[in-house]
Amino acid sequence: MKKKISMTLVATTLVTASIFPLYHAYGSDSGETGTIEHDVVKNAIFLIPDGFSTAYADSYRLYKEDGLPVWDEYQMLSGMISTHSADSMITDSAAAGTAFATGVKTNNGVIGLSPDGEKLQTIVDLAGQAGKKNGLVATSTITHATPAAFATSVDGRNDYEGIAKQLVQHEHLDVLLGGGRDQFLAPEQGGIREDGIDLIQEAEQNGFTYMETKRNLLSAETDPSKKYLGLFADEALEPDFGPLPTEPSLAEMTSFAIDHLSQSEEGFFLMVEGSQIDWAGHDNDAAYAMKDSQAFEEAVKVALEFAEEDQETLIVMAGDHDTGGLSIQPNDEFNPGNLQHVKMTGEDMLSLVDRQYSNLEEVLTEQTSMSFTTEELDQIKNHKEPKLAINTLISEKAGMAWTSNDHTAIDVPIYAYGPKASLFNGQLDNTDVFQGIRQALIGE
């Protein structure tokens, strides 16, 4: 049975959230929920907050105003993961995604291939061969490194045209939801494909129903005999600082995918990526990181609600690496809660500032609800990278700091819930995550 967190831990890490009730009951002494134990689970949902590490988890706990993050509420924390790739102590998302999807370490930049160029079987391949349905959901382009690693093989992660083609031709993919419409269309159709192929038309010929707006997604009545391709933006989806009129949220895409895939009598595998937490880390944008963590949490809630009712679903959640080397030094005045009223990314704020910086203070005050001194405004004006200067100052006002604009080599936490959750306990390598999901879902 998973132990209740101690009062000391509550006091030191949960701060004011320590009084939040932890009411979810657990069944067996191996860390499973109260379900009948079987050799395999029917479904597995793997949620990946790209770039998310313990510092993000701690910051987000302090950022929230309405209780614990759902992964803390459900006491899902089960271990830590080492993330190095085959050729570097610091992985990129291509190698990390490949490790998660195939159980094999490869070189940075490579997707679905071993360091020797051998094509690797993914968990999607194995689940499909076992008769299960499969889905991939992301807020990046659906051809980006992490979703691509679960269903394609290319020797360079930037081969978006090749990745898109492999996705629509994959025999075991039933749901693809994200951005990246440009990479599926020829220039004369408004896309950027150099080969001139209309992959959306090809996808429809392969049995996919195509969707491109939030309305399309929310009004669709899922048919178990169909497959669904949703491309909701030309490139990546917009940062989720609030409801977007034409683009679905990660939670809405996750809900659609589960509703459709769960109609399969044999079960399903679903990968859901909160892609832009990583991008926030690269930009050292603390508000963006917290807002995207919030959007990701809503997707996790959807998955957990399904799993709690279904009782045959394993939930695994893990970042593929840390991004930005985030640290927090909060106090009463400067803490992550100050980011609640930030309305957009630092990059978007800068786009509203004129070349003379005459409206800089007005833009920053309006978009952050924070005050800025003359000295701070001058730091931005005189900085060779004003976007970074804006993000650094806002982070400081939230008691947060960064050590890098790139990935780091630190371990990241893994969370699990449901039958077979104990497969993910302790100190793990990222390849062990694949092994655990494979064992739970396929049993081989």
CSV table of C-alpha atoms in Angstrom, one decimal:
chain,number,residue,atom,x,y,z
A,1,MET,CA,0.0,0.0,0.0
A,2,LYS,CA,1.3,3.4,-0.9
A,3,LYS,CA,2.2,5.2,2.3
A,4,LYS,CA,0.6,8.5,3.2
A,5,ILE,CA,3.1,11.3,3.0
A,6,SER,CA,4.4,12.3,6.4
A,7,MET,CA,3.5,15.4,8.2
A,8,THR,CA,7.1,16.6,8.0
A,9,LEU,CA,7.1,16.2,4.2
A,10,VAL,CA,3.7,17.9,4.0
A,11,ALA,CA,5.1,20.8,6.0
A,12,THR,CA,8.2,21.3,4.0
A,13,THR,CA,7.1,20.6,0.5
A,14,LEU,CA,3.3,21.2,0.3
A,15,VAL,CA,3.3,24.5,2.2
A,16,THR,CA,-0.2,25.8,2.5
A,17,ALA,CA,-1.6,22.9,0.6
A,18,SER,CA,-0.8,20.5,3.5
A,19,ILE,CA,-4.4,20.5,4.7
A,20,PHE,CA,-5.8,19.3,1.4
A,21,PRO,CA,-7.5,15.9,2.0
A,22,LEU,CA,-5.7,12.8,0.6
A,23,TYR,CA,-8.7,10.6,0.2
A,24,HIS,CA,-8.0,8.1,-2.6
A,25,ALA,CA,-7.8,4.6,-1.3
A,26,TYR,CA,-5.3,2.1,-2.6
A,27,GLY,CA,-5.8,-1.7,-2.7
A,28,SER,CA,-2.9,-4.1,-2.8
A,29,ASP,CA,0.5,-3.8,-1.0
A,30,SER,CA,2.2,-3.4,-4.4
A,31,GLY,CA,1.0,0.1,-5.0
A,32,GLU,CA,-2.0,-0.7,-7.2
A,33,THR,CA,-5.4,0.8,-7.1
A,34,GLY,CA,-8.2,-1.3,-5.6
A,35,THR,CA,-8.7,-3.4,-8.7
A,36,ILE,CA,-8.7,-7.2,-9.4
A,37,GLU,CA,-5.2,-8.1,-10.4
A,38,HIS,CA,-4.7,-9.5,-14.0
A,39,ASP,CA,-1.7,-10.6,-16.0
A,40,VAL,CA,-2.0,-7.5,-18.2
A,41,VAL,CA,-3.9,-4.2,-18.1
A,42,LYS,CA,-6.5,-3.5,-20.8
A,43,ASN,CA,-5.3,0.1,-21.5
A,44,ALA,CA,-2.3,2.3,-20.9
A,45,ILE,CA,-2.1,6.1,-21.0
A,46,PHE,CA,1.4,7.6,-21.0
A,47,LEU,CA,1.4,11.3,-20.3
A,48,ILE,CA,4.7,13.2,-21.0
A,49,PRO,CA,5.2,16.7,-19.8
A,50,ASP,CA,8.2,17.5,-22.0
A,51,GLY,CA,11.0,19.1,-20.0
A,52,PHE,CA,9.3,18.6,-16.6
A,53,SER,CA,11.5,17.9,-13.6
A,54,THR,CA,11.2,18.1,-9.8
A,55,ALA,CA,11.8,21.8,-9.8
A,56,TYR,CA,8.8,22.3,-12.1
A,57,ALA,CA,6.7,20.0,-9.9
A,58,ASP,CA,7.7,22.0,-6.8
A,59,SER,CA,7.1,25.3,-8.5
A,60,TYR,CA,3.7,24.3,-9.9
A,61,ARG,CA,2.6,23.1,-6.4
A,62,LEU,CA,3.4,26.6,-5.1
A,63,TYR,CA,1.8,28.2,-8.2
A,64,LYS,CA,-1.6,26.5,-7.7
A,65,GLU,CA,-4.2,28.3,-5.6
A,66,ASP,CA,-6.8,25.5,-5.3
A,67,GLY,CA,-5.1,22.6,-3.6
A,68,LEU,CA,-2.6,20.0,-4.7
A,69,PRO,CA,-1.7,19.1,-8.2
A,70,VAL,CA,-3.7,16.0,-9.2
A,71,TRP,CA,-0.5,13.8,-9.3
A,72,ASP,CA,0.1,14.7,-5.6
A,73,GLU,CA,-3.5,14.3,-4.7
A,74,TYR,CA,-3.5,10.7,-6.1
A,75,GLN,CA,0.0,10.1,-4.5
A,76,MET,CA,1.3,9.0,-7.9
A,77,LEU,CA,5.0,9.7,-7.4
A,78,SER,CA,6.8,6.4,-7.7
A,79,GLY,CA,10.5,7.0,-8.6
A,80,MET,CA,13.1,8.8,-10.6
A,81,ILE,CA,14.4,8.4,-14.1
A,82,SER,CA,17.9,8.8,-15.6
A,83,THR,CA,17.7,10.4,-19.0
A,84,HIS,CA,21.1,10.2,-20.8
A,85,SER,CA,21.1,9.2,-24.5
A,86,ALA,CA,23.4,6.7,-26.3
A,87,ASP,CA,25.9,9.4,-27.2
A,88,SER,CA,25.5,12.2,-24.6
A,89,MET,CA,24.9,12.7,-20.9
A,90,ILE,CA,22.3,15.3,-21.9
A,91,THR,CA,19.6,13.9,-24.1
A,92,ASP,CA,17.4,15.6,-26.6
A,93,SER,CA,13.7,14.8,-27.1
A,94,ALA,CA,14.3,12.5,-30.1
A,95,ALA,CA,16.6,10.1,-28.2
A,96,ALA,CA,14.5,10.4,-25.0
A,97,GLY,CA,11.3,9.7,-26.9
A,98,THR,CA,12.9,6.7,-28.6
A,99,ALA,CA,13.9,5.3,-25.3
A,100,PHE,CA,10.4,5.7,-23.9
A,101,ALA,CA,8.8,4.3,-27.1
A,102,THR,CA,11.2,1.4,-27.8
A,103,GLY,CA,13.3,0.6,-24.7
A,104,VAL,CA,16.5,1.3,-26.7
A,105,LYS,CA,18.9,4.2,-26.2
A,106,THR,CA,19.9,6.0,-29.4
A,107,ASN,CA,21.9,9.0,-30.4
A,108,ASN,CA,20.6,12.6,-30.0
A,109,GLY,CA,18.6,13.7,-33.0
A,110,VAL,CA,17.6,10.1,-34.1
A,111,ILE,CA,14.0,8.8,-34.0
A,112,GLY,CA,13.0,5.1,-33.9
A,113,LEU,CA,16.5,3.8,-34.9
A,114,SER,CA,19.3,2.2,-32.9
A,115,PRO,CA,22.7,3.9,-33.0
A,116,ASP,CA,23.6,1.3,-35.7
A,117,GLY,CA,20.6,2.3,-37.8
A,118,GLU,CA,18.4,-0.6,-37.0
A,119,LYS,CA,14.6,0.1,-37.1
A,120,LEU,CA,13.1,-0.4,-33.7
A,121,GLN,CA,9.7,-1.7,-32.7
A,122,THR,CA,7.7,0.8,-30.7
A,123,ILE,CA,5.0,0.2,-28.0
A,124,VAL,CA,2.5,1.4,-30.6
A,125,ASP,CA,3.6,-1.4,-33.0
A,126,LEU,CA,3.4,-4.0,-30.2
A,127,ALA,CA,0.0,-2.8,-28.9
A,128,GLY,CA,-1.4,-2.8,-32.5
A,129,GLN,CA,-0.1,-6.3,-33.1
A,130,ALA,CA,-1.9,-7.4,-29.9
A,131,GLY,CA,-5.2,-6.0,-31.4
A,132,LYS,CA,-5.2,-2.8,-29.4
A,133,LYS,CA,-6.0,0.7,-30.7
A,134,ASN,CA,-3.4,3.5,-30.5
A,135,GLY,CA,-3.4,7.3,-30.3
A,136,LEU,CA,-0.9,10.1,-30.2
A,137,VAL,CA,-1.8,13.6,-28.9
A,138,ALA,CA,0.5,16.7,-28.6
A,139,THR,CA,0.4,20.5,-28.4
A,140,SER,CA,3.4,20.7,-30.7
A,141,THR,CA,3.2,19.6,-34.3
A,142,ILE,CA,2.3,16.0,-34.3
A,143,THR,CA,5.5,15.4,-36.3
A,144,HIS,CA,7.6,16.7,-33.4
A,145,ALA,CA,10.3,14.5,-31.8
A,146,THR,CA,8.3,13.0,-29.0
A,147,PRO,CA,5.1,11.9,-30.8
A,148,ALA,CA,7.2,10.9,-33.8
A,149,ALA,CA,9.3,8.5,-31.7
A,150,PHE,CA,6.2,6.4,-31.0
A,151,ALA,CA,5.4,5.6,-34.6
A,152,THR,CA,8.2,6.6,-37.0
A,153,SER,CA,11.8,5.9,-37.8
A,154,VAL,CA,14.1,8.6,-39.3
A,155,ASP,CA,17.8,9.4,-38.8
A,156,GLY,CA,17.1,13.1,-38.3
A,157,ARG,CA,14.3,14.5,-36.1
A,158,ASN,CA,13.8,17.5,-38.5
A,159,ASP,CA,12.7,15.2,-41.4
A,160,TYR,CA,9.1,16.4,-40.7
A,161,GLU,CA,7.9,15.5,-44.2
A,162,GLY,CA,9.1,11.9,-43.8
A,163,ILE,CA,7.6,11.7,-40.3
A,164,ALA,CA,4.2,13.0,-41.5
A,165,LYS,CA,4.1,10.4,-44.3
A,166,GLN,CA,5.0,7.6,-42.0
A,167,LEU,CA,2.3,8.7,-39.5
A,168,VAL,CA,-0.6,8.6,-42.0
A,169,GLN,CA,0.6,5.3,-43.4
A,170,HIS,CA,1.1,3.6,-40.0
A,171,GLU,CA,-1.2,0.5,-39.8
A,172,HIS,CA,-1.7,0.7,-36.1
A,173,LEU,CA,-2.5,4.4,-35.5
A,174,ASP,CA,-6.1,5.3,-34.9
A,175,VAL,CA,-5.9,8.8,-33.4
A,176,LEU,CA,-3.5,11.7,-34.3
A,177,LEU,CA,-4.2,15.0,-32.7
A,178,GLY,CA,-2.0,18.1,-32.6
A,179,GLY,CA,-0.6,20.9,-34.8
A,180,GLY,CA,1.5,20.8,-37.9
A,181,ARG,CA,-1.0,21.1,-40.8
A,182,ASP,CA,1.7,22.8,-43.0
A,183,GLN,CA,3.7,19.6,-43.0
A,184,PHE,CA,0.9,17.6,-44.5
A,185,LEU,CA,0.1,19.9,-47.5
A,186,ALA,CA,1.9,21.1,-50.6
A,187,PRO,CA,2.7,24.8,-51.0
A,188,GLU,CA,-0.1,25.3,-53.5
A,189,GLN,CA,-2.5,24.1,-50.8
A,190,GLY,CA,-1.0,26.4,-48.2
A,191,GLY,CA,1.5,23.9,-46.8
A,192,ILE,CA,5.3,23.5,-47.0
A,193,ARG,CA,5.8,20.0,-48.3
A,194,GLU,CA,8.5,20.0,-51.0
A,195,ASP,CA,7.3,16.7,-52.5
A,196,GLY,CA,3.9,18.2,-53.4
A,197,ILE,CA,1.9,15.3,-51.7
A,198,ASP,CA,-1.4,16.0,-50.1
A,199,LEU,CA,-1.1,13.8,-47.0
A,200,ILE,CA,-4.4,14.9,-45.6
A,201,GLN,CA,-6.1,13.4,-48.7
A,202,GLU,CA,-3.9,10.3,-48.4
A,203,ALA,CA,-4.9,10.0,-44.7
A,204,GLU,CA,-8.6,10.2,-45.6
A,205,GLN,CA,-8.0,7.4,-48.2
A,206,ASN,CA,-6.4,5.4,-45.4
A,207,GLY,CA,-9.5,5.7,-43.3
A,208,PHE,CA,-8.9,8.8,-41.3
A,209,THR,CA,-11.6,11.4,-40.7
A,210,TYR,CA,-9.9,14.8,-40.8
A,211,MET,CA,-10.6,17.7,-38.3
A,212,GLU,CA,-9.0,21.1,-38.2
A,213,THR,CA,-10.9,23.2,-35.7
A,214,LYS,CA,-11.9,23.0,-32.0
A,215,ARG,CA,-15.6,22.9,-33.2
A,216,ASN,CA,-14.8,19.9,-35.4
A,217,LEU,CA,-13.3,18.0,-32.5
A,218,LEU,CA,-16.0,18.9,-29.9
A,219,SER,CA,-18.9,18.1,-32.3
A,220,ALA,CA,-17.5,14.8,-33.6
A,221,GLU,CA,-19.3,11.6,-32.7
A,222,THR,CA,-16.7,9.0,-32.4
A,223,ASP,CA,-17.2,5.9,-34.5
A,224,PRO,CA,-15.2,2.8,-33.5
A,225,SER,CA,-14.8,1.8,-37.1
A,226,LYS,CA,-13.0,5.1,-38.0
A,227,LYS,CA,-9.6,6.7,-37.4
A,228,TYR,CA,-9.2,10.4,-36.7
A,229,LEU,CA,-6.5,13.0,-37.8
A,230,GLY,CA,-6.8,16.4,-36.1
A,231,LEU,CA,-4.4,19.1,-37.2
A,232,PHE,CA,-5.6,22.2,-35.4
A,233,ALA,CA,-2.9,24.7,-36.4
A,234,ASP,CA,-0.5,25.3,-39.3
A,235,GLU,CA,2.4,24.9,-36.9
A,236,ALA,CA,2.3,24.2,-33.1
A,237,LEU,CA,-0.8,25.0,-31.1
A,238,GLU,CA,-0.9,28.4,-29.3
A,239,PRO,CA,0.5,28.6,-25.7
A,240,ASP,CA,-2.4,27.8,-23.4
A,241,PHE,CA,-2.9,30.9,-21.3
A,242,GLY,CA,-6.7,30.5,-21.5
A,243,PRO,CA,-9.4,29.1,-23.8
A,244,LEU,CA,-8.6,29.5,-27.5
A,245,PRO,CA,-11.5,30.0,-29.8
A,246,THR,CA,-10.4,27.8,-32.7
A,247,GLU,CA,-7.9,25.4,-31.1
A,248,PRO,CA,-8.7,22.7,-28.6
A,249,SER,CA,-6.9,22.3,-25.3
A,250,LEU,CA,-4.8,19.4,-24.4
A,251,ALA,CA,-7.5,18.1,-22.1
A,252,GLU,CA,-10.1,18.3,-24.8
A,253,MET,CA,-7.9,16.4,-27.2
A,254,THR,CA,-7.2,13.8,-24.5
A,255,SER,CA,-10.8,13.4,-23.7
A,256,PHE,CA,-11.7,12.9,-27.4
A,257,ALA,CA,-8.9,10.3,-27.8
A,258,ILE,CA,-9.9,8.3,-24.7
A,259,ASP,CA,-13.6,8.4,-25.8
A,260,HIS,CA,-12.7,7.0,-29.1
A,261,LEU,CA,-10.1,4.5,-28.2
A,262,SER,CA,-12.0,3.1,-25.2
A,263,GLN,CA,-14.6,1.7,-27.6
A,264,SER,CA,-12.1,-1.0,-28.5
A,265,GLU,CA,-12.9,-4.3,-26.9
A,266,GLU,CA,-9.2,-5.2,-26.9
A,267,GLY,CA,-8.0,-2.0,-25.2
A,268,PHE,CA,-5.7,0.8,-26.2
A,269,PHE,CA,-2.4,2.7,-25.8
A,270,LEU,CA,-2.4,6.5,-25.7
A,271,MET,CA,0.5,8.9,-25.5
A,272,VAL,CA,-0.3,12.5,-24.5
A,273,GLU,CA,2.5,15.1,-24.6
A,274,GLY,CA,2.4,18.5,-22.9
A,275,SER,CA,4.9,19.7,-25.5
A,276,GLN,CA,5.4,23.3,-24.6
A,277,ILE,CA,6.6,23.0,-21.0
A,278,ASP,CA,9.9,22.3,-22.6
A,279,TRP,CA,9.7,25.4,-24.9
A,280,ALA,CA,9.0,27.5,-21.8
A,281,GLY,CA,12.2,26.1,-20.2
A,282,HIS,CA,14.2,26.9,-23.3
A,283,ASP,CA,13.0,30.5,-23.1
A,284,ASN,CA,13.4,30.7,-19.3
A,285,ASP,CA,9.7,31.8,-19.2
A,286,ALA,CA,8.4,30.9,-15.8
A,287,ALA,CA,4.8,32.0,-16.5
A,288,TYR,CA,4.7,30.0,-19.7
A,289,ALA,CA,6.0,26.9,-17.8
A,290,MET,CA,3.4,27.2,-15.1
A,291,LYS,CA,0.5,27.9,-17.5
A,292,ASP,CA,1.5,24.9,-19.7
A,293,SER,CA,1.9,22.7,-16.6
A,294,GLN,CA,-1.7,23.8,-15.7
A,295,ALA,CA,-3.0,22.8,-19.1
A,296,PHE,CA,-1.1,19.5,-18.8
A,297,GLU,CA,-2.7,18.9,-15.4
A,298,GLU,CA,-6.1,19.2,-16.9
A,299,ALA,CA,-5.3,16.4,-19.3
A,300,VAL,CA,-4.0,14.3,-16.5
A,301,LYS,CA,-7.3,14.8,-14.7
A,302,VAL,CA,-9.2,13.5,-17.7
A,303,ALA,CA,-7.0,10.4,-17.9
A,304,LEU,CA,-7.3,9.7,-14.1
A,305,GLU,CA,-11.1,10.2,-14.1
A,306,PHE,CA,-11.3,7.6,-16.9
A,307,ALA,CA,-8.9,5.2,-15.1
A,308,GLU,CA,-10.6,5.5,-11.8
A,309,GLU,CA,-13.9,4.6,-13.3
A,310,ASP,CA,-12.5,2.0,-15.7
A,311,GLN,CA,-10.3,0.1,-13.2
A,312,GLU,CA,-8.4,-1.6,-16.1
A,313,THR,CA,-6.1,1.3,-17.1
A,314,LEU,CA,-2.5,2.0,-16.2
A,315,ILE,CA,-1.5,5.7,-16.0
A,316,VAL,CA,2.2,6.6,-16.3
A,317,MET,CA,3.4,10.2,-16.3
A,318,ALA,CA,7.1,11.2,-16.8
A,319,GLY,CA,9.0,14.0,-18.4
A,320,ASP,CA,11.6,13.0,-21.0
A,321,HIS,CA,14.3,15.3,-19.5
A,322,ASP,CA,14.7,18.5,-17.6
A,323,THR,CA,14.9,21.8,-19.4
A,324,GLY,CA,16.4,25.1,-18.2
A,325,GLY,CA,17.9,24.0,-14.8
A,326,LEU,CA,15.0,25.6,-12.9
A,327,SER,CA,15.5,26.5,-9.3
A,328,ILE,CA,13.1,28.2,-6.8
A,329,GLN,CA,13.9,30.5,-3.9
A,330,PRO,CA,10.4,31.7,-3.0
A,331,ASN,CA,9.5,34.0,-0.1
A,332,ASP,CA,6.4,35.9,1.0
A,333,GLU,CA,7.0,38.6,-1.7
A,334,PHE,CA,8.4,36.6,-4.6
A,335,ASN,CA,6.8,33.3,-5.2
A,336,PRO,CA,5.3,31.3,-8.2
A,337,GLY,CA,1.8,32.4,-7.3
A,338,ASN,CA,2.7,35.8,-8.6
A,339,LEU,CA,2.5,34.3,-12.1
A,340,GLN,CA,-1.3,33.6,-11.9
A,341,HIS,CA,-2.2,36.9,-13.6
A,342,VAL,CA,0.4,36.8,-16.4
A,343,LYS,CA,-1.5,36.8,-19.7
A,344,MET,CA,1.0,35.8,-22.3
A,345,THR,CA,4.6,34.6,-23.0
A,346,GLY,CA,7.5,36.9,-22.8
A,347,GLU,CA,8.0,36.6,-26.5
A,348,ASP,CA,4.4,37.7,-27.2
A,349,MET,CA,4.8,40.6,-24.8
A,350,LEU,CA,7.9,41.8,-26.7
A,351,SER,CA,6.0,41.6,-30.0
A,352,LEU,CA,3.7,44.3,-28.5
A,353,VAL,CA,6.5,46.7,-27.7
A,354,ASP,CA,7.5,49.3,-30.2
A,355,ARG,CA,11.1,49.8,-31.4
A,356,GLN,CA,11.7,52.7,-29.2
A,357,TYR,CA,10.5,50.8,-26.1
A,358,SER,CA,8.2,53.8,-25.4
A,359,ASN,CA,5.3,51.5,-24.3
A,360,LEU,CA,7.4,48.8,-22.6
A,361,GLU,CA,6.2,49.5,-19.1
A,362,GLU,CA,2.6,49.8,-20.2
A,363,VAL,CA,2.8,46.4,-22.0
A,364,LEU,CA,4.5,44.6,-19.1
A,365,THR,CA,2.2,46.0,-16.4
A,366,GLU,CA,-0.9,45.2,-18.4
A,367,GLN,CA,0.2,41.7,-19.3
A,368,THR,CA,1.7,40.6,-15.9
A,369,SER,CA,-0.1,42.7,-13.2
A,370,MET,CA,3.4,43.3,-11.9
A,371,SER,CA,5.3,46.6,-11.3
A,372,PHE,CA,8.7,47.3,-12.8
A,373,THR,CA,11.3,49.8,-11.7
A,374,THR,CA,13.2,52.2,-14.1
A,375,GLU,CA,16.3,50.1,-13.5
A,376,GLU,CA,14.5,46.9,-14.5
A,377,LEU,CA,13.0,48.5,-17.6
A,378,ASP,CA,16.5,49.7,-18.6
A,379,GLN,CA,17.9,46.2,-18.2
A,380,ILE,CA,15.4,45.0,-20.8
A,381,LYS,CA,16.1,47.9,-23.2
A,382,ASN,CA,19.9,47.4,-23.0
A,383,HIS,CA,19.9,43.6,-23.2
A,384,LYS,CA,21.0,41.9,-26.4
A,385,GLU,CA,18.2,39.4,-25.9
A,386,PRO,CA,15.2,41.5,-24.6
A,387,LYS,CA,12.9,38.5,-24.5
A,388,LEU,CA,15.3,36.7,-22.2
A,389,ALA,CA,15.6,39.8,-20.1
A,390,ILE,CA,11.8,40.0,-19.7
A,391,ASN,CA,11.5,36.4,-18.8
A,392,THR,CA,14.3,36.6,-16.3
A,393,LEU,CA,12.7,39.6,-14.5
A,394,ILE,CA,9.3,37.9,-14.4
A,395,SER,CA,10.9,34.7,-13.1
A,396,GLU,CA,12.7,36.6,-10.4
A,397,LYS,CA,9.4,38.2,-9.2
A,398,ALA,CA,8.1,34.6,-8.9
A,399,GLY,CA,11.1,33.5,-6.8
A,400,MET,CA,12.3,31.3,-9.7
A,401,ALA,CA,15.7,31.2,-11.5
A,402,TRP,CA,17.3,29.4,-14.4
A,403,THR,CA,20.8,28.0,-15.0
A,404,SER,CA,20.5,27.1,-18.7
A,405,ASN,CA,18.6,27.7,-21.9
A,406,ASP,CA,18.9,24.0,-22.8
A,407,HIS,CA,18.3,20.5,-21.4
A,408,THR,CA,20.2,19.3,-18.4
A,409,ALA,CA,21.3,15.8,-17.2
A,410,ILE,CA,19.4,15.7,-13.9
A,411,ASP,CA,17.0,12.8,-13.2
A,412,VAL,CA,13.3,13.5,-13.5
A,413,PRO,CA,10.4,12.1,-11.5
A,414,ILE,CA,8.0,9.3,-12.7
A,415,TYR,CA,4.4,9.0,-11.6
A,416,ALA,CA,2.1,6.0,-11.9
A,417,TYR,CA,-1.5,5.0,-11.0
A,418,GLY,CA,-3.6,2.0,-11.5
A,419,PRO,CA,-3.0,-1.7,-12.0
A,420,LYS,CA,0.7,-2.5,-12.5
A,421,ALA,CA,1.8,0.9,-11.1
A,422,SER,CA,4.4,-0.9,-9.0
A,423,LEU,CA,6.4,-1.7,-12.1
A,424,PHE,CA,7.6,2.0,-12.0
A,425,ASN,CA,8.9,2.1,-8.5
A,426,GLY,CA,12.4,3.2,-7.6
A,427,GLN,CA,15.4,4.5,-9.6
A,428,LEU,CA,14.8,3.7,-13.2
A,429,ASP,CA,16.4,4.4,-16.6
A,430,ASN,CA,14.2,5.9,-19.3
A,431,THR,CA,14.4,2.6,-21.2
A,432,ASP,CA,12.8,0.9,-18.2
A,433,VAL,CA,9.6,2.9,-18.7
A,434,PHE,CA,9.1,1.2,-22.1
A,435,GLN,CA,9.7,-2.2,-20.4
A,436,GLY,CA,7.2,-1.5,-17.7
A,437,ILE,CA,4.5,-0.4,-20.1
A,438,ARG,CA,5.2,-3.3,-22.4
A,439,GLN,CA,5.0,-5.8,-19.5
A,440,ALA,CA,1.8,-4.2,-18.2
A,441,LEU,CA,0.0,-3.9,-21.5
A,442,ILE,CA,1.3,-6.8,-23.6
A,443,GLY,CA,2.6,-9.2,-20.9
A,444,GLU,CA,5.7,-10.3,-22.8
